[in-house]
One Martini backbone bead per residue (centre of mass of N, CA, C, O) as a GRO file, in nm:
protein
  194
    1UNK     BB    1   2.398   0.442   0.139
    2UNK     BB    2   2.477   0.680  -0.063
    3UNK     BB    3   2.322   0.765  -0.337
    4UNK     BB    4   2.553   0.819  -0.528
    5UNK     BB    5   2.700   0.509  -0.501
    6UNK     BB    6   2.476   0.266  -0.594
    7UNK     BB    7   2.532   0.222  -0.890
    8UNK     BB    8   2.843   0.135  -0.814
    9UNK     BB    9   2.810  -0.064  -0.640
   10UNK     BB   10   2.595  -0.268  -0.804
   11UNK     BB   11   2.832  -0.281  -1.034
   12UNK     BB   12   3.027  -0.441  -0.873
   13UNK     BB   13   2.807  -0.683  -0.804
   14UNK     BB   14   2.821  -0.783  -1.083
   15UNK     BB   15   3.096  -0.836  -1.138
   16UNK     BB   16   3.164  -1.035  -0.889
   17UNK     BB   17   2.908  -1.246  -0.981
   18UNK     BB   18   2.829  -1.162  -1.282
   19UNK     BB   19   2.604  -1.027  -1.330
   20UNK     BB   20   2.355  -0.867  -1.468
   21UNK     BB   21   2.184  -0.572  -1.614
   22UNK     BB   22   1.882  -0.423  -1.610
   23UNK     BB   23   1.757  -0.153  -1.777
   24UNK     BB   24   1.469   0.035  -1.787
   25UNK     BB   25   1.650   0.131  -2.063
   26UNK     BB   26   1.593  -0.090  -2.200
   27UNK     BB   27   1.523  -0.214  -2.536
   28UNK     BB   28   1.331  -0.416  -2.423
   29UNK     BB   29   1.188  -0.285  -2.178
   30UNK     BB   30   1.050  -0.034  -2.398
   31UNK     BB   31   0.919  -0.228  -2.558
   32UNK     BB   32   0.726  -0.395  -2.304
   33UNK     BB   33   0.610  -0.064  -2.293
   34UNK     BB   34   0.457  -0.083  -2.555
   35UNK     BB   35   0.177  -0.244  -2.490
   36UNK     BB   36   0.044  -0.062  -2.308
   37UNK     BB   37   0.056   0.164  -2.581
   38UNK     BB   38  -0.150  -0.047  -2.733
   39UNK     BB   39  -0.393  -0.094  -2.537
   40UNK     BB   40  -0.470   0.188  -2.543
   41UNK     BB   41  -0.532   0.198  -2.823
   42UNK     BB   42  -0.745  -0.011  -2.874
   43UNK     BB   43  -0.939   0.081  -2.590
   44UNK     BB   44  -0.852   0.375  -2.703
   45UNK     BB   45  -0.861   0.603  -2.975
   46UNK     BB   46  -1.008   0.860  -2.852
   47UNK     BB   47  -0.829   0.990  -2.664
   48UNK     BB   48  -0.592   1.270  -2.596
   49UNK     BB   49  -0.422   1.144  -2.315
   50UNK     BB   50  -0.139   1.062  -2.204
   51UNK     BB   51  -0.025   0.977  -1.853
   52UNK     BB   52   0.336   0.937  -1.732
   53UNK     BB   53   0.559   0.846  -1.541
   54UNK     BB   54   0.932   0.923  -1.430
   55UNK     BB   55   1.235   0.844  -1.462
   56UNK     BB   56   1.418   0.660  -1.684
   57UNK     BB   57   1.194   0.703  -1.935
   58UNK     BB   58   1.117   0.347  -2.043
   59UNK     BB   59   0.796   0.430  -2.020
   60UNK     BB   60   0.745   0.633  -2.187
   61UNK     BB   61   0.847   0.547  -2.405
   62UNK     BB   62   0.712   0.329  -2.532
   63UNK     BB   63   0.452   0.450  -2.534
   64UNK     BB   64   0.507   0.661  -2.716
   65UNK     BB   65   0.565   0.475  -2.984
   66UNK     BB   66   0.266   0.328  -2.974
   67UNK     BB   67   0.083   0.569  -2.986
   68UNK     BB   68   0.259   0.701  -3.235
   69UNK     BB   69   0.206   0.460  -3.455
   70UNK     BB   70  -0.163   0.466  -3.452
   71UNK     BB   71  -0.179   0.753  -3.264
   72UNK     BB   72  -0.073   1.087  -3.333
   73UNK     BB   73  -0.330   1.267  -3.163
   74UNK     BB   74  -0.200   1.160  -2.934
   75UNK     BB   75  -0.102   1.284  -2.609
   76UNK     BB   76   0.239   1.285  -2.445
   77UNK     BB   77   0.283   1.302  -2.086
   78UNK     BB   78   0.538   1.357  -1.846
   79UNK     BB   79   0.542   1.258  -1.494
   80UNK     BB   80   0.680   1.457  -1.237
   81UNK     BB   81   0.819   1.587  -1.008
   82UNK     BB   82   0.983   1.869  -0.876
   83UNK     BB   83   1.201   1.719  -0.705
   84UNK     BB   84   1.292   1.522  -1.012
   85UNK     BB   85   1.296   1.681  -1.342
   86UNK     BB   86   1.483   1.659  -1.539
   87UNK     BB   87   1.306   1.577  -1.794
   88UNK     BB   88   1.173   1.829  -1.820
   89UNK     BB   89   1.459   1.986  -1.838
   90UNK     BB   90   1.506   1.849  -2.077
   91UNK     BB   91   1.298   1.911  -2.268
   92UNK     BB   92   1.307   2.230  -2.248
   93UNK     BB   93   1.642   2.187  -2.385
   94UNK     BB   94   1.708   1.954  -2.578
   95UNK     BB   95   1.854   1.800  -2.328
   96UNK     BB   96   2.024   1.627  -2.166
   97UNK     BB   97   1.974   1.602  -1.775
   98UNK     BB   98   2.063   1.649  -1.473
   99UNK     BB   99   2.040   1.548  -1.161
  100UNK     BB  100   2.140   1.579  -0.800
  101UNK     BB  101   2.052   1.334  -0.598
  102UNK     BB  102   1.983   1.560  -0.389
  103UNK     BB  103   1.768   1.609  -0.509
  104UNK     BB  104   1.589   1.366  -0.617
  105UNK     BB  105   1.558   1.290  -0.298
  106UNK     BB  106   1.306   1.492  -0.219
  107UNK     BB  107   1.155   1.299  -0.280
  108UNK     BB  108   0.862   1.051  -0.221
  109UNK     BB  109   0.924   0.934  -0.517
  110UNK     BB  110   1.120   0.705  -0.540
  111UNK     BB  111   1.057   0.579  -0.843
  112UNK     BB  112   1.179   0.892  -0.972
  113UNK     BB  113   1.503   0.921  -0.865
  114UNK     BB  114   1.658   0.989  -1.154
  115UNK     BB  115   1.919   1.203  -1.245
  116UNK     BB  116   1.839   1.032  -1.543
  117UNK     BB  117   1.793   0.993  -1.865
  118UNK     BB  118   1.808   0.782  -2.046
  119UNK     BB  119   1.981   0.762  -2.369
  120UNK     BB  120   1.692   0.568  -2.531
  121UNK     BB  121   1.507   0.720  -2.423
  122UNK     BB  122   1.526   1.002  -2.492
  123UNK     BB  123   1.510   0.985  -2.776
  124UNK     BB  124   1.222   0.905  -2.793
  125UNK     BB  125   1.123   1.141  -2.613
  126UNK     BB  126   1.200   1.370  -2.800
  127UNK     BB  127   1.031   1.276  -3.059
  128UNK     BB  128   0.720   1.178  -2.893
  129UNK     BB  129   0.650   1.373  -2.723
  130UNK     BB  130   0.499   1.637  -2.601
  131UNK     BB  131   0.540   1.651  -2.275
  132UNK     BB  132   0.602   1.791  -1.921
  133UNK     BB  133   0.503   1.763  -1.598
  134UNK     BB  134   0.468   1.882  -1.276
  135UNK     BB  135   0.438   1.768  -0.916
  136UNK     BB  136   0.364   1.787  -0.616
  137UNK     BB  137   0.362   1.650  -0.293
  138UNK     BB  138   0.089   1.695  -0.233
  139UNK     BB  139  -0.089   1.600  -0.506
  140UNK     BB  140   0.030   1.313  -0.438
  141UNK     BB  141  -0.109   1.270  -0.161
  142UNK     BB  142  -0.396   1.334  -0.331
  143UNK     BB  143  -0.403   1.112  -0.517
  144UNK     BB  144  -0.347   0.833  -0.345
  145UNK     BB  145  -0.608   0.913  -0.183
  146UNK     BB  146  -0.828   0.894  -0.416
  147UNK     BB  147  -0.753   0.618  -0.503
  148UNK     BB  148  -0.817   0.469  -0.239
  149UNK     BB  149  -1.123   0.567  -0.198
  150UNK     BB  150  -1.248   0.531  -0.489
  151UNK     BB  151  -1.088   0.251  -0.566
  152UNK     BB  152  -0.897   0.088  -0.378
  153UNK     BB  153  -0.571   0.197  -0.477
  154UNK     BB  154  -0.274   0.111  -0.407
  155UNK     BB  155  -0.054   0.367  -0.414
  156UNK     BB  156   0.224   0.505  -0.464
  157UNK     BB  157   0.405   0.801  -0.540
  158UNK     BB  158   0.491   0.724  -0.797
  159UNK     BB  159   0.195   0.616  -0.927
  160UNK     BB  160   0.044   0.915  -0.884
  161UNK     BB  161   0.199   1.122  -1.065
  162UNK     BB  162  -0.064   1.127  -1.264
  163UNK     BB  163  -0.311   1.208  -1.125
  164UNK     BB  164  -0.208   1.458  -1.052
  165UNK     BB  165  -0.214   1.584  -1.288
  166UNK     BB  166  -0.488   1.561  -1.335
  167UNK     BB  167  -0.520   1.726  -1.088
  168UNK     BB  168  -0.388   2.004  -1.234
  169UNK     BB  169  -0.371   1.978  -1.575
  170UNK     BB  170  -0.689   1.951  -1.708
  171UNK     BB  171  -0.761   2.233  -1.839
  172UNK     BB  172  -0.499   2.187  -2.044
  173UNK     BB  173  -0.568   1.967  -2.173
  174UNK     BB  174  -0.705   1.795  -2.403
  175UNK     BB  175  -0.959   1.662  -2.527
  176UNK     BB  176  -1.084   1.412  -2.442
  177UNK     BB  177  -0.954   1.111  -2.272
  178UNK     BB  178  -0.770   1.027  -1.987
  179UNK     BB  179  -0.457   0.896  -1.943
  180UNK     BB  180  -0.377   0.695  -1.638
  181UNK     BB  181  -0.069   0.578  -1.500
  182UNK     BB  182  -0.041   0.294  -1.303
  183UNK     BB  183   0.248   0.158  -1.130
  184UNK     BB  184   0.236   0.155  -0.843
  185UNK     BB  185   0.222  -0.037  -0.489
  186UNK     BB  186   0.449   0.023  -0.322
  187UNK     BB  187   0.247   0.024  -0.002
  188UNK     BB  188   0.178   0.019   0.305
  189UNK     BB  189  -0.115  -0.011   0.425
  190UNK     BB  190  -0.086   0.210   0.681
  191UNK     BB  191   0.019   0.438   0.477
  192UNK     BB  192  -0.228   0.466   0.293
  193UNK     BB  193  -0.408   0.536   0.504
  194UNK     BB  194  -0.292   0.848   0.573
   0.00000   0.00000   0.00000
């Protein structure tokens, strides 16, 4: 099926079975990944930055409210490959900003793929976001390459592109601890180890 139909599809599917969907910027979606950065804040609170993968922006959310709701001089940054930045082009211009599938699908980070952020997502990320940065596909490539090797972590390429930033982006991090978000596993021994 043609990624431009799928959520489409979907909804159809939802329709004929009765089926609910559940967005993962849905409001309580939000609330369960603002665990994550309150765990964040108890285990370290003098933190510098925390970088977090974005998707539909569910997870960034969630995050950025809980950390600066504790330590708001932790600064929170959303990362995203270069090749499905939707949510950076939306910081970047202050308005939620789409892009067409045929661009975003060209990320090899599949669970990075959503051509626009949630419009509740958005909201918090808007107010409490400090940054927003990209990264290549080699980065990607070459973070879960490190993960796998030094942690022993299979990231998928979804899951690598926080660490991918700060191998890309720690120059200009602020002082202090950074955490990096590592999201999902969902990766063939196979292929993780190549």
């Amino acid at each position: 099926m043609p990624p431009a139909l799928r959520e489409d599809a979907c909804l159809a599917l939802s329709d004929r079975f009765g089926a609910a969907i559940i967005r993962s910027d849905a409001f309580d979606v939000i609330a369960g990944h603002g665990s994550a950065g309150a765990e964040i804040v108890q285990d370290l609170p003098d933190a510098g930055s925390v970088l977090v993968p974005v998707c539909n922006g569910g997870l960034l959310a969630g995050i950025a409210v809980a950390v600066k709701a504790t330590c708001p001089a932790i600064r929170v940054i959303g990362v995203e490959p270069e090749l499905a930045a939707d949510g950076a082009a939306s910081f970047r211009s202050g308005t939620r900003t789409a892009w067409p599938v045929e661009l975003t699908y060209r990320t090899r980070a599949d669970g990075l793929r959503a051509p626009v952020l949630g419009a509740l997502a958005w909201e918090h990320i808007h107010r409490y976001v400090d940054d927003m940065v990209t990264v290549t596909e080699d980065a990607i490539d070459t973070a879960a390459a490190l993960l796998l090797r030094e942690l022993g972590e299979r990231a998928e390429p979804s899951g690598a592109v926080a660490t991918a930033a700060y191998l890309a982006h720690r120059a200009s991090l602020p002082p202090g601890p950074v955490v990096t978000i590592l999201s999902g596993g969902n990766v063939a021994s196979a292929a993780a180890a190549s």
